[in-house]
Amino acid sequence: MAPLIAKLLSHISPVAAISTSLLASGFYLVGLVIYRLYFHPLASFPGPKLAAATGWYEFYFQYWLDGQYIFETEKLVKRYGPVIRVNPEELFIHDPEFYNDLYVAESTRRTNHYDNFAQGIGFDGCHLLTVEHDLHRARRKPLEPYFSRMGISRLQPMLAEVALHLETRLREYTNTSEIVRLDHAFTAYTGDIIGRMCLDTDDPGDRFLSREDFSADWSWIMQMIIRSVPLFSGFPFIIRLLSPIPSEVLLWLYPRGQAFATFQEKARGNIRKALGSNSLNDKYVESLFHHVANSDMPASEKSEERLAKEAQLLLGGGTVTSARTISCAAYYILTRSDVAKRLREELKNPMTEWPTHVPTWAELERLPFLQAVIKEALRVDFGVMTRLPRISPDVPLQYKQYTIPAGVPVGMSSYFMHMDPDIFPNPSEFIPERWLGSINPLMNRNFVPFSRGSRTCLGSNLALAEISLVLAVLFRPNGPKLELFETDESDVRVAHDFGVPLPKLDTKGVRAYVR
């Protein structure tokens, strides 16, 4: 048989072979489009035919137009209704009443992650992107005590130390006429908190806050990673091609990535130390990986490689989103004198003895206006803005007249929930007062910056605690006197969705003088 095939192939010219391959590919693509449009399980769902036919439709808006598909989806909802087929395999629903039916607790039903949603970004194996429900629970459950309210209470001395470090660094700029990038300072603040959790080091030189310009290179590399998500998700093989390249070569090409590389190296060292430890004592109360090493997480899930991915995800997801919320809140506080005044008055007593006495997170939670400012900042900044697809692997989902087959990814978005004018009048405006007094209970239903269900944000308690403390420190009566410099609302208002929301791409950041 082999000689016969070889003889046949010898009579086929290269031109004919190429032509045949192209023709076969063309027939395949035509057949695939016909299947997707007319025979696919989602063929009957509303949406543009181009989105149903090819993923290039979404890729165009996400990559070529820089994270605009969420806004295109908004237009599609107005045209087609609350259910949209946003790509060949996935549905989007905009109906606040359905949110709690999609994002459910594990006791309600199993929920899988949609693998294609975040493929190619290099975090395979971390709990957040684990596809299968039971494996996700096995990876996440041992982490939950560390990020619980009780776990965060143990971290409060560390949070206070980092917040004081931030204040001290800002005061160094007092009356110097030097401009401070507050967004960089806040990214350094949240980055140092994650660093203390993952690196287990007391060396002040390891702090982002200690470095010149609040580690501007660190902020830059995080922005570049975020903006690269559409490319890597569209072409997941890129990460696989880059993985074998030595880190020295990558750093030669992108020297500003040194901070991220240093973090990775030290995180791996701490993971090795933690896995070799036999006990968890007070010295390691801050260390996430000493907690993991002493947890009931299956041994197969405690590999250095997988835990290093968890550290990288924490550093990325746990710094930028919270820093953006703090930047957003700070901007509006500094541009709204009535908000700043009311906040100072409320913080006067709780923060009188700072830093000798540090109010607990629970005490700060009892300050209604501070919490209203935080909730409103989270509302207009959305947390994670992009749709978060979930899969019901075992049972179909029912939405009104639509029966969604088991195994189909379905997503909803905090952007649509938070910008609903029926629930939040003037939704684009920053109005913390809307959260005070007797509020519409549907506001809390629609408030989903951390999502919900069995895959809700693991770090929500940490985020709320660190945001509460830093705003209390900076905007108390005797806090640093900050004055915005050439910063307007477009520097914080969301204009792009790369998974993490970003303002206009040519922003110069939230800049200020310290008076």
Short mmCIF file of C-alpha atoms in Angstrom, two decimals, residues 50-51 54-63 69 86-87:
data_model
loop_
_atom_site.label_atom_id
_atom_site.label_comp_id
_atom_site.label_asym_id
_atom_site.label_seq_id
_atom_site.Cartn_x
_atom_site.Cartn_y
_atom_site.Cartn_z
CA LEU A 50 -21.62 36.89 11.43
CA ALA A 51 -21.13 36.32 15.17
CA THR A 54 -17.19 32.93 13.14
CA GLY A 55 -15.25 33.97 16.23
CA TRP A 56 -13.47 36.58 14.11
CA TYR A 57 -16.44 38.89 14.67
CA GLU A 58 -15.71 39.11 18.39
CA PHE A 59 -11.96 39.15 17.81
CA TYR A 60 -12.32 42.21 15.60
CA PHE A 61 -14.00 44.22 18.35
CA GLN A 62 -11.71 42.93 21.09
CA TYR A 63 -8.33 43.13 19.38
CA TYR A 69 -17.12 44.02 22.25
CA VAL A 86 -22.21 36.39 20.85
CA ASN A 87 -19.99 33.85 19.09
#
